[in-house]
Structure formats: structure tokens, C-alpha cells
Coordinates of C-alpha atoms in Angstrom, one line a residue:
Chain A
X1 CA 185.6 235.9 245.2
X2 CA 187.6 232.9 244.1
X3 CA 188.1 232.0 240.4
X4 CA 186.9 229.3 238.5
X5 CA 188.3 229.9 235.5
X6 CA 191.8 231.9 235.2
X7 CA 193.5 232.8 231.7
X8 CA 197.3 234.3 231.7
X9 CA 198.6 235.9 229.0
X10 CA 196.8 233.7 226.7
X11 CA 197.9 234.5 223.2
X12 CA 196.5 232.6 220.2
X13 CA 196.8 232.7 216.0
X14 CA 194.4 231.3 213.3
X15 CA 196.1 230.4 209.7
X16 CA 199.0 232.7 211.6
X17 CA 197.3 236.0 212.4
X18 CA 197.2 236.8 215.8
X19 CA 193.7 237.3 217.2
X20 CA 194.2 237.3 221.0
X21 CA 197.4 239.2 221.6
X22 CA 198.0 239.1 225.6
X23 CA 194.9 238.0 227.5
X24 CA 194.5 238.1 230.9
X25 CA 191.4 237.6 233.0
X26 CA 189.8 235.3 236.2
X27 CA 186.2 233.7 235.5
X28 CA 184.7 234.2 239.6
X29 CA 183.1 231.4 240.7
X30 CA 179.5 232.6 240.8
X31 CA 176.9 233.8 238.8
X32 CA 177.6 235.7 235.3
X33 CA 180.7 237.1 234.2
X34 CA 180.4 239.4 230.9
X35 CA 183.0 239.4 228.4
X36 CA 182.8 242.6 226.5
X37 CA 184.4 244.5 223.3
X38 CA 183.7 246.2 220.1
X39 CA 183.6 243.8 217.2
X40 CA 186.4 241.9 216.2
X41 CA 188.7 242.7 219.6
X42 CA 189.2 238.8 220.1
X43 CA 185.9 237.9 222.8
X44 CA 185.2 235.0 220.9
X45 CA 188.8 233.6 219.8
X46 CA 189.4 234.1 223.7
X47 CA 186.6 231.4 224.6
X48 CA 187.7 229.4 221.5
X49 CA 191.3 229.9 222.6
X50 CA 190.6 228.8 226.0
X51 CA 188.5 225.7 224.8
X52 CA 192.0 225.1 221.9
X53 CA 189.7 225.2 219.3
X54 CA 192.1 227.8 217.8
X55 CA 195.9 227.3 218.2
X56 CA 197.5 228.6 221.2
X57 CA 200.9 230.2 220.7
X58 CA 201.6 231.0 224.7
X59 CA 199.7 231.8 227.7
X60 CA 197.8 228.9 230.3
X61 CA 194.3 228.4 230.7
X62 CA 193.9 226.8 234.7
X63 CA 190.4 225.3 235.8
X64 CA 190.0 225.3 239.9
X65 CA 194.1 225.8 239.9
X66 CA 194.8 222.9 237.1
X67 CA 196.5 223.5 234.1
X68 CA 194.6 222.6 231.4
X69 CA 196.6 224.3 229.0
X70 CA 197.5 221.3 227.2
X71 CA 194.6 219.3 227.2
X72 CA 192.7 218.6 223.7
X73 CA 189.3 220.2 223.5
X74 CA 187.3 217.2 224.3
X75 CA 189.6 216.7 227.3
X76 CA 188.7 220.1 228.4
X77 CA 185.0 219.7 228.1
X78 CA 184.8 217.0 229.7
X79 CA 186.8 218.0 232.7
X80 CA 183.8 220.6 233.0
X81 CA 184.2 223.6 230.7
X82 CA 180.9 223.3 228.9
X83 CA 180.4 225.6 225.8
X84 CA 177.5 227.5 223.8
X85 CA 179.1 228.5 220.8
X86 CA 178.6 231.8 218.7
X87 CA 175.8 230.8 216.0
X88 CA 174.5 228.0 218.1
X89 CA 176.0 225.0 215.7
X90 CA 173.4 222.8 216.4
X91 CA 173.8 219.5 214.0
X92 CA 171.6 220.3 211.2
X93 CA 170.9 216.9 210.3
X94 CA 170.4 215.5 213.5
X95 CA 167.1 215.2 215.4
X96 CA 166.7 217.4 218.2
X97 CA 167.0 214.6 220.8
X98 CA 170.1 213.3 218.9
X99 CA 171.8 216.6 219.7
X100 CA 170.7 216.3 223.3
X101 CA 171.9 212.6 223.6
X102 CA 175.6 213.5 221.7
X103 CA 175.5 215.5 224.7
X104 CA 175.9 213.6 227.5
X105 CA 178.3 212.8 228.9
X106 CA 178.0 212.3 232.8
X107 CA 176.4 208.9 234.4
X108 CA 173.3 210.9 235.2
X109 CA 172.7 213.4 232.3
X110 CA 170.6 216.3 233.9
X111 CA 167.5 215.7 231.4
X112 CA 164.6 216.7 233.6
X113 CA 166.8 220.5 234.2
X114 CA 166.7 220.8 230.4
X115 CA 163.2 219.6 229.9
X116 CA 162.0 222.2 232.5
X117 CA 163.9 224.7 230.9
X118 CA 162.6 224.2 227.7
X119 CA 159.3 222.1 227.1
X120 CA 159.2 223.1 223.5
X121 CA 162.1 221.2 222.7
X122 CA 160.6 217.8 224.3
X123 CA 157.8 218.1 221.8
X124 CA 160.3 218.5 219.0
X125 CA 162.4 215.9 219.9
X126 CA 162.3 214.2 216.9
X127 CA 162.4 216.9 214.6
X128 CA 166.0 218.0 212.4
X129 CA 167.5 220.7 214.3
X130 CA 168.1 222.7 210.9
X131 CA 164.3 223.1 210.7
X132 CA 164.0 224.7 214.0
X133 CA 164.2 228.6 214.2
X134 CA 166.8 230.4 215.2
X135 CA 165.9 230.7 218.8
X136 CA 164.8 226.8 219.4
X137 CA 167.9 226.5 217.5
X138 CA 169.7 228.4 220.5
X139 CA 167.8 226.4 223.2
X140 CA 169.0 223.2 221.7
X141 CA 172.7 224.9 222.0
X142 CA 172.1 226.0 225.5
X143 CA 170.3 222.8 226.1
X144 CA 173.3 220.8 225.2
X145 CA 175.8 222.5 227.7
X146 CA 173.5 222.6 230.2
X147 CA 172.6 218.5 230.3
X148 CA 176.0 218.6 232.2
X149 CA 177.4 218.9 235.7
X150 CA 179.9 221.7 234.5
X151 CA 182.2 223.8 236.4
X152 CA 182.0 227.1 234.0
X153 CA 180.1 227.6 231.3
X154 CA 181.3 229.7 228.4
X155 CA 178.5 231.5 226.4
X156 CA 178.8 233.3 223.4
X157 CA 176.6 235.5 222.3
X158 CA 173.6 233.8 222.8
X159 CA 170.9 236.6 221.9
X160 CA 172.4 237.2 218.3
X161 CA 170.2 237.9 215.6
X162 CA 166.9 236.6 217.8
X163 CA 163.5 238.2 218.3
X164 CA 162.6 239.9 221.2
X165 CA 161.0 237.7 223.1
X166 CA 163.3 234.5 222.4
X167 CA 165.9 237.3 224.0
X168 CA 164.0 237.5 227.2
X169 CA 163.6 233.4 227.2
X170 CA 167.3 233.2 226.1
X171 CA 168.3 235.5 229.3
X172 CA 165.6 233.6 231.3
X173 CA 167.1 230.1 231.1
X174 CA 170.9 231.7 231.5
X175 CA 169.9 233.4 235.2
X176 CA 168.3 230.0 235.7
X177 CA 171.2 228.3 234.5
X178 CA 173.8 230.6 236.6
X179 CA 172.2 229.6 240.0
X180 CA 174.3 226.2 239.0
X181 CA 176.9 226.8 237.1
X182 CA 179.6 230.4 236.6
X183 CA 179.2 231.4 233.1
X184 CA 181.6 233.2 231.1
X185 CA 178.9 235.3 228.9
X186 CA 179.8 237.3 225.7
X187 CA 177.1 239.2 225.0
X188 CA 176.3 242.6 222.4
X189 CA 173.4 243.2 223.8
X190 CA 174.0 245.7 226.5
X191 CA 170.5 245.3 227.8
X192 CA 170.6 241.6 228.9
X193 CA 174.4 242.2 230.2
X194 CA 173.0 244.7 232.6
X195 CA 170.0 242.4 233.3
X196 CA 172.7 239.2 234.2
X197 CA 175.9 240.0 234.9
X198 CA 177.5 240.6 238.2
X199 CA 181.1 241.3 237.0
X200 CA 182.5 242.4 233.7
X201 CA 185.9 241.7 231.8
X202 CA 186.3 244.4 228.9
X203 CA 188.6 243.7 225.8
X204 CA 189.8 246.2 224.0
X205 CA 192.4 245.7 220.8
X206 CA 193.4 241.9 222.2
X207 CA 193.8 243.0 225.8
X208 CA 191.9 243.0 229.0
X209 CA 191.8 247.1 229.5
X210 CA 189.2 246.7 231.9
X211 CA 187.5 244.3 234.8
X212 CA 185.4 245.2 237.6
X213 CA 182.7 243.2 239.9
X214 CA 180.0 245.2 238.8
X215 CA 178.6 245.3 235.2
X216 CA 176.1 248.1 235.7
X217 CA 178.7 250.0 237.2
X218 CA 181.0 249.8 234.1
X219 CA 177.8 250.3 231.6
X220 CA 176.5 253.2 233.4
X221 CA 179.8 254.9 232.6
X222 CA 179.1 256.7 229.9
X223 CA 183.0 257.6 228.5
X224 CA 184.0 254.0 229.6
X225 CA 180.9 252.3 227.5
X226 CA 181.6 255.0 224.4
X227 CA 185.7 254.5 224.7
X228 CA 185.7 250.6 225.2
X229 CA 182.6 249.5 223.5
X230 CA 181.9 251.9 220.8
X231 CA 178.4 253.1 221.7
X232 CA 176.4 255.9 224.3
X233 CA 174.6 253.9 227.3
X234 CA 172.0 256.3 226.0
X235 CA 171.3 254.6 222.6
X236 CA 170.4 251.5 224.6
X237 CA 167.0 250.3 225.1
X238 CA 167.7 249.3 229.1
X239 CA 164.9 246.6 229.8
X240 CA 166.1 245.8 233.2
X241 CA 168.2 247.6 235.7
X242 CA 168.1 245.3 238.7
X243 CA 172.0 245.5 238.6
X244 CA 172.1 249.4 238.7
X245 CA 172.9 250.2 242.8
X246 CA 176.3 248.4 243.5
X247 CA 177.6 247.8 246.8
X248 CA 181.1 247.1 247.4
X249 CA 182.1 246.5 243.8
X250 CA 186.1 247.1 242.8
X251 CA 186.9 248.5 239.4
X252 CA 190.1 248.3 237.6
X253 CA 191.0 249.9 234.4
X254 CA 194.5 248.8 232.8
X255 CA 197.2 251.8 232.4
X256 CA 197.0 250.3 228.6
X257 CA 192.9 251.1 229.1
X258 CA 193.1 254.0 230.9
X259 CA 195.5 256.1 228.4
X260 CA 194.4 254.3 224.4
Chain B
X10 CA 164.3 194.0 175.7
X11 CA 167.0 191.7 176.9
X12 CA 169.9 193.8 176.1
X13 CA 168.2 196.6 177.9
X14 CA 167.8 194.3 180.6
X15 CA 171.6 192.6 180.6
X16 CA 173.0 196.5 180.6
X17 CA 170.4 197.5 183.3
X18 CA 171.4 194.6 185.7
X19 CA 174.9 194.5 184.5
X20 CA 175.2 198.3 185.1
X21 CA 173.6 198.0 188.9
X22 CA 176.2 195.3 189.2
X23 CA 179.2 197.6 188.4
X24 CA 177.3 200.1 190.5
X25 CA 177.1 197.8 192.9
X26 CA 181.1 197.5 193.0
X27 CA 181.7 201.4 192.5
X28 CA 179.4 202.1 196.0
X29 CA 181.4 199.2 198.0
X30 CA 184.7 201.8 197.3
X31 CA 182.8 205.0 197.6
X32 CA 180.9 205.0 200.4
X33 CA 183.7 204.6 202.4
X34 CA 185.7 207.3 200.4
X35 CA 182.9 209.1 200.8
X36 CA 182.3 208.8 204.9
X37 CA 186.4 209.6 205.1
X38 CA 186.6 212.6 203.2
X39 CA 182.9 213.6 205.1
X40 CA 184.5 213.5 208.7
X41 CA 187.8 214.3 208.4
X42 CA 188.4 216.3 205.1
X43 CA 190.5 213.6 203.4
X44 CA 190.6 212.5 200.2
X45 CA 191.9 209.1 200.7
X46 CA 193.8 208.0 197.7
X47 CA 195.2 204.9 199.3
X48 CA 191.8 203.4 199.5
X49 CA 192.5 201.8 196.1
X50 CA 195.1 199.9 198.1
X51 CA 192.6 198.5 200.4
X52 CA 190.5 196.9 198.1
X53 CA 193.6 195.5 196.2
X54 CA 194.9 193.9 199.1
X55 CA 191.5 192.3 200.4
X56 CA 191.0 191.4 196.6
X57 CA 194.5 189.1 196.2
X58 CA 194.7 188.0 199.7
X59 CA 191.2 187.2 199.3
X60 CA 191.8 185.3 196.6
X61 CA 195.2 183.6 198.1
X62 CA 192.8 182.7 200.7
X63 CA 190.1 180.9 198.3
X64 CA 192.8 179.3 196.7
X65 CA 193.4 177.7 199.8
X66 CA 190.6 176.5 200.9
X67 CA 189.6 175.9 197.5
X68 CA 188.8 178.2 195.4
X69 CA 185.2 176.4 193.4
X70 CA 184.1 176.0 196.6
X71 CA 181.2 178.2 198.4
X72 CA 183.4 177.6 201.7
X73 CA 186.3 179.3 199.7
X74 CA 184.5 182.1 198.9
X75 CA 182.7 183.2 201.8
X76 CA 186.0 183.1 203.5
X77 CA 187.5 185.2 200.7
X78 CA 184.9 187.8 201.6
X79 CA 185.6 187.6 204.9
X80 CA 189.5 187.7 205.0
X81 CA 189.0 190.5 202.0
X82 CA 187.0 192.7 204.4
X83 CA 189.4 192.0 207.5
X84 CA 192.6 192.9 205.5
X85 CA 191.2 195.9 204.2
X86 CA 190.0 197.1 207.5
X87 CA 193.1 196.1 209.0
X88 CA 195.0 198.0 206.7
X89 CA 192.8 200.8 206.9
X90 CA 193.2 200.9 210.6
X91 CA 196.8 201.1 210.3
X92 CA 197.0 203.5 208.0
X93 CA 194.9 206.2 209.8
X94 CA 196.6 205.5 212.9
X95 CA 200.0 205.5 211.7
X96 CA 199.8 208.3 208.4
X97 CA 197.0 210.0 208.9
X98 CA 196.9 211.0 212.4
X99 CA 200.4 212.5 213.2
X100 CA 198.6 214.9 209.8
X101 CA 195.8 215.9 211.7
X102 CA 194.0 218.8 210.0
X103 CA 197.4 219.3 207.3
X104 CA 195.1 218.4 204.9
X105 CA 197.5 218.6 201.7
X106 CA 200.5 216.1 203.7
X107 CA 197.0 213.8 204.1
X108 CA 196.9 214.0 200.5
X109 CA 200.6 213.3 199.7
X110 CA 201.2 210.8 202.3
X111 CA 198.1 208.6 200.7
X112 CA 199.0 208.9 197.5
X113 CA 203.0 207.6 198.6
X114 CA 201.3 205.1 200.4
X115 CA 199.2 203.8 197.1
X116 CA 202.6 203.9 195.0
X117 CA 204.2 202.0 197.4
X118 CA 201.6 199.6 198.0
X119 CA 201.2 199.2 194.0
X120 CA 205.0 198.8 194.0
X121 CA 204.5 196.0 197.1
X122 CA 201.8 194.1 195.5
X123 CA 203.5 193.6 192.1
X124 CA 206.6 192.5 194.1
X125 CA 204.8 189.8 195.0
X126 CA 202.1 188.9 192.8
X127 CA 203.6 190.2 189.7
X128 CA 202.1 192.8 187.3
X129 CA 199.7 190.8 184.9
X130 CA 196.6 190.2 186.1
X131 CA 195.8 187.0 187.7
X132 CA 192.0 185.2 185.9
X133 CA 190.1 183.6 189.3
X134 CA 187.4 181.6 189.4
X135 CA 184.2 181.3 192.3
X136 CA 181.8 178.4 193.1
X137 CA 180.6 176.8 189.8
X138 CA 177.2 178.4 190.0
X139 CA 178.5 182.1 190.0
X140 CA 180.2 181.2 186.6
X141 CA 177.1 179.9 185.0
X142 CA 174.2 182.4 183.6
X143 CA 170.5 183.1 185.1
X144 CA 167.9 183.9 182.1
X145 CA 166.0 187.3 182.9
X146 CA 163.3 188.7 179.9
X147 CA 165.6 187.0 177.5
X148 CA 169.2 188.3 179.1
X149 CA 171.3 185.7 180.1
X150 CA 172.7 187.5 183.4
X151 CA 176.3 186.0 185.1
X152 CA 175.4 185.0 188.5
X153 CA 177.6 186.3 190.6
X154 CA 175.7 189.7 190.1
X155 CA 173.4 188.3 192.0
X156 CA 176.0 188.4 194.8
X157 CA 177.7 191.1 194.2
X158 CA 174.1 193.4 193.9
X159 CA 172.7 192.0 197.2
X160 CA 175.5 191.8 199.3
X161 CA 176.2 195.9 198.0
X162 CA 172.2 196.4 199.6
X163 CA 173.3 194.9 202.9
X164 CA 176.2 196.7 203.6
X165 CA 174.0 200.0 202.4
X166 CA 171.4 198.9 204.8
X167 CA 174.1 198.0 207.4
X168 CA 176.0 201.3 207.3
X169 CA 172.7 203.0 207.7
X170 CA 171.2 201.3 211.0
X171 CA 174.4 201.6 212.3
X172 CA 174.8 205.8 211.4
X173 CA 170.9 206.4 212.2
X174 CA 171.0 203.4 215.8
X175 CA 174.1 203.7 217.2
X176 CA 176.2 206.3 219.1
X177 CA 179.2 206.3 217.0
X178 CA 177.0 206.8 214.0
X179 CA 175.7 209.6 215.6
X180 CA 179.2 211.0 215.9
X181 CA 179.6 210.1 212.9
X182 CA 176.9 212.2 211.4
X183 CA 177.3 215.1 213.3
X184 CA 181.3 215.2 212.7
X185 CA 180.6 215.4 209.2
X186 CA 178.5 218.4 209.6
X187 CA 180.5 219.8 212.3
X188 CA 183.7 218.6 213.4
X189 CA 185.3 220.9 215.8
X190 CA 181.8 221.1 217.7
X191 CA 181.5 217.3 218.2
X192 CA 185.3 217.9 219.6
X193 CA 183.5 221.0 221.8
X194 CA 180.5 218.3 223.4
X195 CA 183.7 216.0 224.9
X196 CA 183.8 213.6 222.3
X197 CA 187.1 212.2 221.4
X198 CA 186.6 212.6 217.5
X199 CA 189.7 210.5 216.7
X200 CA 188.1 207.5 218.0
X201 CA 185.4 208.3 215.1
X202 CA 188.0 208.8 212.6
X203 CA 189.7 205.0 213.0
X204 CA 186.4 203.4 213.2
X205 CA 185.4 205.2 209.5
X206 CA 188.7 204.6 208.1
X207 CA 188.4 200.9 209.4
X208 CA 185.0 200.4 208.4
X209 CA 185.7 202.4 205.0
X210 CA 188.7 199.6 204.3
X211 CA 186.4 196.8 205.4
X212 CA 184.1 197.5 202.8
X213 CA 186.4 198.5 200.4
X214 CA 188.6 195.1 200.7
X215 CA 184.5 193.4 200.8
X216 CA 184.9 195.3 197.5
X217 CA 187.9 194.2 195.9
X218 CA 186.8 190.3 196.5
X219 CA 183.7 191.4 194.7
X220 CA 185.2 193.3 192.0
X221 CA 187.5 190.6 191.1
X222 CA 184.6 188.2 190.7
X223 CA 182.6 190.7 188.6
X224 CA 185.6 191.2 186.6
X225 CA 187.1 187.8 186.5
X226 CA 190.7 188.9 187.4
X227 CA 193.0 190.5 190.4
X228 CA 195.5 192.3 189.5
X229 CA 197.9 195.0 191.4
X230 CA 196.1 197.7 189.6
X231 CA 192.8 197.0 190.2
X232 CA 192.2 199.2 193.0
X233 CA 193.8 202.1 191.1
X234 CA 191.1 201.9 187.9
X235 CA 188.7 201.8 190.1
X236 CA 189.3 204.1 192.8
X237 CA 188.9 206.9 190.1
X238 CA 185.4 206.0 189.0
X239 CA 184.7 205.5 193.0
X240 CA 185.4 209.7 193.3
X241 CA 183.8 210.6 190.5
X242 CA 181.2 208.9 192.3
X243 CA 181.7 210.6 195.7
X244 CA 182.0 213.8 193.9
X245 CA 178.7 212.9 192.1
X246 CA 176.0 211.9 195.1
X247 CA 178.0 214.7 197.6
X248 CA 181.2 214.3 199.8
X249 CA 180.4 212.7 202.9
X250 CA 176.5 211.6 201.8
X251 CA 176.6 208.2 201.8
X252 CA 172.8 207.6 200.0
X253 CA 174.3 210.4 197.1
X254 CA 177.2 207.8 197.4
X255 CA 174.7 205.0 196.6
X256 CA 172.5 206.7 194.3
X257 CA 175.6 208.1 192.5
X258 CA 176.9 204.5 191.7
X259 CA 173.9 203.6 190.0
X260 CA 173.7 206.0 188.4
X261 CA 177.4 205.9 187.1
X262 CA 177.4 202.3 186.7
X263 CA 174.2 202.0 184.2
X264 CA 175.0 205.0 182.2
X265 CA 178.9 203.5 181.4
X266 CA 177.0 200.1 180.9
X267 CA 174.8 201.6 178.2
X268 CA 177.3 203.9 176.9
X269 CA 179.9 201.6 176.1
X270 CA 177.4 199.0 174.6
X271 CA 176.3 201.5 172.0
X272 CA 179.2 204.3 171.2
X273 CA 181.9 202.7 173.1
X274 CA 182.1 206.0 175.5
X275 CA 181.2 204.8 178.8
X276 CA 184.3 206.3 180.4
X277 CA 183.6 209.8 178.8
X278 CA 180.5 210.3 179.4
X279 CA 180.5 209.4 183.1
X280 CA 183.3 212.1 183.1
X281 CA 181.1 214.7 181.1
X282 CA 178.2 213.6 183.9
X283 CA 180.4 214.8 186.5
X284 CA 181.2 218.1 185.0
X285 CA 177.3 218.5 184.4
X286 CA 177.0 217.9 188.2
X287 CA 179.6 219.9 189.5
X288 CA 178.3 223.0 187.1
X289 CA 174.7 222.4 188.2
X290 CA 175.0 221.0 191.6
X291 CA 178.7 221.7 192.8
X292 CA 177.8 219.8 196.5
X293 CA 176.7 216.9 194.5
X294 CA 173.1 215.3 193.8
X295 CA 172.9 214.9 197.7
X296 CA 176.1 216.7 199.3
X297 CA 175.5 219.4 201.8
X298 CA 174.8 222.6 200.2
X299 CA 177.5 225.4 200.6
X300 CA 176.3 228.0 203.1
X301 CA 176.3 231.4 201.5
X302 CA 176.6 234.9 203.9

């Protein structure tokens, strides 16, 4: 499958400390990608790296083949890389619709898509964002990246630290969301990886050890899952295993990943 | 009665003049992280070529002084302008080089302005009216507080509709919450930054024509004396909060009115205010409270 989104040997600091060391990896063009890792392996400097959020010491970020290493951030965004940060960052302050209107950005904001995907945010448009729970909180987030024609989206942990149910809604609107647009997803939540992505990209001490096409595949894998992600597949609570039977998928573990 | 009232109105008046330089402090440091210490310089230079230019035209003359406030507020934003795109921008985010370039840049621009208008300060005088007194509950009030008071309202009110009606102000607001994430929608945040430094100067030079009146002299300095009361103000209502910024002045300006009228400490206590604040409130009377874990 052809790449949307392809990273080489991006390496990037904060204050001076390196926190993604070498990273390689191609974003397919389709459907849900996960990004996975213990804690603190560099998943979301990666996405913040790619978006230069955080400094960039080497590597190139390339978007449909063009190099947009070099671009500021709102250049990037607005050449279609639309983002969902980690702890939503929804503008406290502003009014629900005001988040949605700083939004947009194309002729034809996609308005109607968002209000279909979440109707409870239409009837709080006019309430402050910071008084919203944490999972309107996270629509409004998703809302925002999604009022866009973008080419990839980049997720990051969308489901953290929400109820239940706002997990199932969260994972809802992003299969909805991925018939349009590829999504770059980081995601703990093992359950709602197997429940939406197709492919996986595993990071394991600031290096892609691991990629394959099929998700399930990789988190059925019991000595992959313990070794690269630092839990059992059985301690999981699996709520949906649509992904489980693969067919044709390719899986590729680094010599690095292979022998840690 | 009507020295309660003269230090009441005189004290909003002052207040009046601290806001015009703070709010724009204020907006600066709330969007981008810097404390501007050349915004002293802004209000000096709209104050003397303010008054250059109601010289010319004539300086007792209501022509003369609207055009002072107008060329005061255009000099300052001009400067302004200039400064953020030539200083401040090739800085961006190196927060402490902000700091030192800004405070060179005040120096200098103290240096520059007693070049040419010379170090003592330099007594003006407005239309005849402003220099004549209005009788309040027995407090003979100078008139040009009348001015100086309203005019302070409508650039409050102005700032506001524009923040809360128009898209900038909406950047605006959200990049002092959240800069990098306005940056992250595909907004060009830089653009924000000139238009808050411009309209900061704007006000600040509106300001310095303003202060000069309420204090009857320019001089090169009087953007300096000022400026420090104007962050003790900031610091007071809540960096970046422009109503704390407003409510702040007030609050400043009546209590040194009062304070110097009866102990002669108006300076101290504001100062001893500020340290109450900061041990009490550390984000300010309306700041942005810090986020704890």
C-alpha cells in the first residue's frame, strides 16, 4: 500500500535531551495505523517531531513524496497534517464553537461531518470548553482536526483517562473518521487498537523495532506484546476482535527488535 | 467628602493612565512570554512627538490635541511594529535575549530621546478647558481627567469587542492559553504577535499623550517611571488578563492616590500590595491559575 506519510531517520531533542533517537516509519494511506511503545519510548515526541513542535536535529518528514521537513508547524497543518493532541488542549477559555471556528481553515469547513459526529457539542456551542468533561473535551479536540479536508491525521492518545463509554464513542467517531482520512493513532489502550487498526508501527527505546500490516497479528503475540509493550495480551480486557483473522499481512521485526 | 472624592477621581485618573501601558504589557507578555521593557519607550515617543505635533498645529487648540492623540498612538504602534519585527522575532521563544534586547532597546531609546529633547522635562499645555477645574461634592477635579478616564473606558471596551468579535482576537485569546496549539490548527501565530505588539504600542503611545496631560510635563523618562508601576500592575490583575489588567490599575491608582495624600507612601504600599498578591494569589487577582499534577 502506498504511504501517506513517510518519516526517515527523524531524530529530535527538547531543552537538549534527545527523545526520538533514529525514527523510521511510512503512515499507509488507508485506514488506521497504530503507533505503539511502553511509556516514555518517544510515540508522542515522534508526532510532535513530525508536526516541529519539538526541535528537529536530523531526519525528513515527506507528505505524498514532499519534503516538509522544513516547513513551520502551521505550514504543515495546513498543507493537510491535521493533529489531535495528547491531553486534548482544547482553549479553556474559549467557547466551544470558538474552538471549532479557530479551526477552519478550508473554503468549505466540513461542519455538518462534525455536527453528525457529535450532536452534543452543537448544543454546547456556546459553552467554555474548560467546563466540558474530559470526553466532550476530547470530541471538541477530535472535532477540530476533523472540520478539515486533511491528508493524515495524527492522533494521540485519544482514550486517556476517559470513561468507558466515552472510549467506545471516542473509537466510534475515529473508524468514522478513518473512512476519510489515514490516521496515525497512538493509543495505550490495547483493546481499541485491536478494535481500529489495520497496521502497527512499534517503538521501542527511540527506534522503530517493529512494523507489520496487521495489528491483531502483532497483539496476539504474546512474547512480542510482553517484550515491546510491557504487558501479557492476557491482562487485556479485549472488547472487540474484528481484526483477529489476518490475510496476507507482512510482519517485520528490526534485527535491533529482534535481539534487545 | 471632597478630598475623598478629588483622590477617588484623581486616583481612577492615574489608573486610567497605568491601564493604557499595561494592558498592552499585559497582552505581550500573555501571547508570547515577553516581558516587554521597551514599552516605556513607546509611550515616550508618542508622548513628545505627540506633543511636537500639538505644538504645531497649536498646541491650546482642541485640533492640536486630538491630533496629538492620534500621532501619539500611530508612533507608538509604529514603533512597536518595528520593534517586534525587527528584535523580537529573529528571538523567537529565547525568552531571556527578549528580555535583554528590550531592555538595550529602552537604554538606547532613553539615550535617543534626550539627544534630542534634552533631559529636563518639558511643562505642556492642552485646550484651555482641560486646564481649568470641574466642581464634584465640593472637589474641584482638573478636567482633563475627564479625558483621560473616558477615553481609558473606550479603549477597554475596544480591545474587548475586538478579542471577544473578531478572528484575530480569537487567536489572540487562545494563543495566550495555548500557543504552540494555535501554531498546531494552521495559524500563523506570528501574524498575532505584530498585531499585539502594534496594538500594545498604539495604546501605550495613546498613553504617553495622556500621561503627559495628567502630569503636565514630557520628559525622556517618563515612560521609564511609569512602565514600573504599569508591571506591578500586570503582575497584579494576572499576566496576559487584560480585565485583571484594568481592575489592577484602579486598584493601584486609588490606593497610591490615598496613600500619598495621608502618609506620603503611595509608592510603598502599592509595592507591599503586590507582594500581598503574589503571596496570596501568585497568577494575579485574574491571571490564569497555575495547573498543578
Amino acid at each position: 500500500m502506498s504511504s501517506i506519510l513517510s518519516v526517515q531517520n527523524l531524530q529530535a531533542s527538547i531543552n537538549g535531551q534527545q527523545v526520538v533517537e533514529d525514527v523510521t516509519f511510512d503512515v499507509p494511506a488507508q485506514g488506521i495505523t497504530a503507533l505503539l511503545g511502553r511509556n516514555g519510548v518517544g510515540k508522542t515526541s515522534s508526532i510532535k517531531a513530525i508536526l516541529g513542535l519539538i526541535h528537529r536535529d536530523a531526519g525528513t518528514v515527506s507528505l505524498e513524496g514532499q519534503d516538509i521537513t522544513s516547513l513551520a508547524t502551521h505550514r504543515i497543518v495546513q498543507r493537510g497534517v491535521g493533529y489531535v493532541p495528547e491531553d486534548r488542549e482544547v482553549f479553556a477559555g474559549l467557547s466551544v464553537a470558538e474552538n471549532l471556528r479557530l479551526s477552519e481553515r478550508d473554503e468549505n469547513p466540513r461542519r455538518e461531518l462534525v455536527e453528525s459526529l457529535f450532536p452534543d457539542l452543537v448544543k454546547r456551542a456556546q459553552q467554555p470548553a474548560g467546563t466540558l468533561s474530559g470526553g466532550q473535551q476530547q470530541m471538541v479536540s477530535l472535532a477540530r482536526a476533523l472540520m478539515n479536508q486533511n491528508r493524515v491525521l495524527l492522533v494521540d492518545e485519544p482514550t486517556k483517562g476517559l470513561a468507558p463509554k466515552i472510549v467506545g464513542e471516542v473509537a466510534e467517531a475515529l473508524a468514522e473518521a478513518a473512512r476519510t482520512v489515514p490516521i496515525l493513532l497512538v493509543e495505550q489502550n490495547l483493546a481499541v487498537v485491536r478494535q481500529l487498526a489495520a497496521g502497527a508501527i512499534v517503538l521501542s527505546d527511540g527506534h522503530v523495532v517493529h512494523t507489520t500490516d496487521s495489528a491483531a497479528e502483532f497483539l496476539a503475540d504474546e512474547e512480542l506484546v510482553t517484550r515491546y509493550l510491557g504487558v501479557g495480551t492476557a491482562t487485556e480486557t479485549s472488547t472487540e476482535t474484528s481484526a483477529q483473522t489476518s490475510t496476507q499481512t507482512s510482519t517485520q521485526t528490526t534485527a535491533e527488535g529482534a535481539h534487545p | 467628602m471632597s478630598t475623598i472624592v478629588l483622590l477617588l477621581i484623581t486616583g481612577l485618573g492615574l489608573g486610567a493612565v497605568y491601564f493604557l501601558v499595561a494592558s498592552g504589557l499585559s497582552l505581550i507578555y500573555g501571547l508570547m512570554g515577553v516581558l516587554n521593557f521597551a514599552h516605556g519607550a513607546f509611550l515616550t515617543l508618542g508622548a513628545l512627538i505627540g506633543w511636537e505635533t500639538a505644538r504645531l498645529v497649536g498646541a491650546d487648540s482642541w485640533g492640536g490635541f486630538a491630533l496629538s492623540l492620534l500621532v501619539g498612538c500611530l508612533v507608538g504602534a509604529l514603533l512597536a511594529a518595528a520593534t517586534e519585527f525587527i528584535l523580537i522575532r529573529p528571538l523567537y521563544e529565547r525568552h531571556i535575549e527578549q528580555v535583554l534586547v528590550t531592555v538595550g532597546l529602552n537604554l538606547a531609546a532613553i539615550a535617543l530621546f534626550e539627544g534630542v529633547w534634552g533631559t529636563d522635562p518639558v511643562f505642556i499645555q492642552g485646550p484651555t478647558w482641560m486646564g481649568m477645574t470641574t466642581e464634584i461634592l465640593g472637589a474641584h477635579i482638573s478636567n482633563d481627567l475627564f479625558i483621560t478616564i473616558p477615553l481609558a473606558g473606550l479603549v477597554l471596551l475596544g480591545l474587548v469587542l475586538f478579542l471577544k468579535k473578531t478572528r484575530y482576537g480569537m487567536i489572540i485569546r487562545a494563543g495566550v492559553e495555548n500557543r504552540s496549539m494555535v501554531t498546531a490548527l494552521g495559524i500563523d501565530v506570528r501574524r498575532a504577535f505584530t498585531l499585539v505588539f502594534t496594538i500594545g504600542g498604539a495604546v501605550a503611545g495613546l498613553g504617553g499623550v495622556l500621561a503627559s496631560h495628567f502630569f503636565g510635563y514630557v520628559s525622556p523618562m517618563l515612560g521609564g517611571s511609569l512602565l514600573i508601576f504599569a508591571f506591578i500592575v500586570t503582575v497584579i490583575g494576572g499576566l496576559g488578563s487584560l480585565a485583571g489588567a484594568a481592575v489592577a490599575a484602579v486598584v493601584v491608582g486609588v490606593l497610591q492616590q490615598f496613600a500619598n495624600f495621608y502618609w506620603g507612601v503611595g509608592d510603598f504600599v502599592v509595592v507591599i500590595l503586590l507582594a500581598v498578591v503574589l503571596l496570596t494569589r501568585p497568577s494575579g487577582l485574574m491571571g490564569r491559575k497555575v495547573a498543578t499534577a
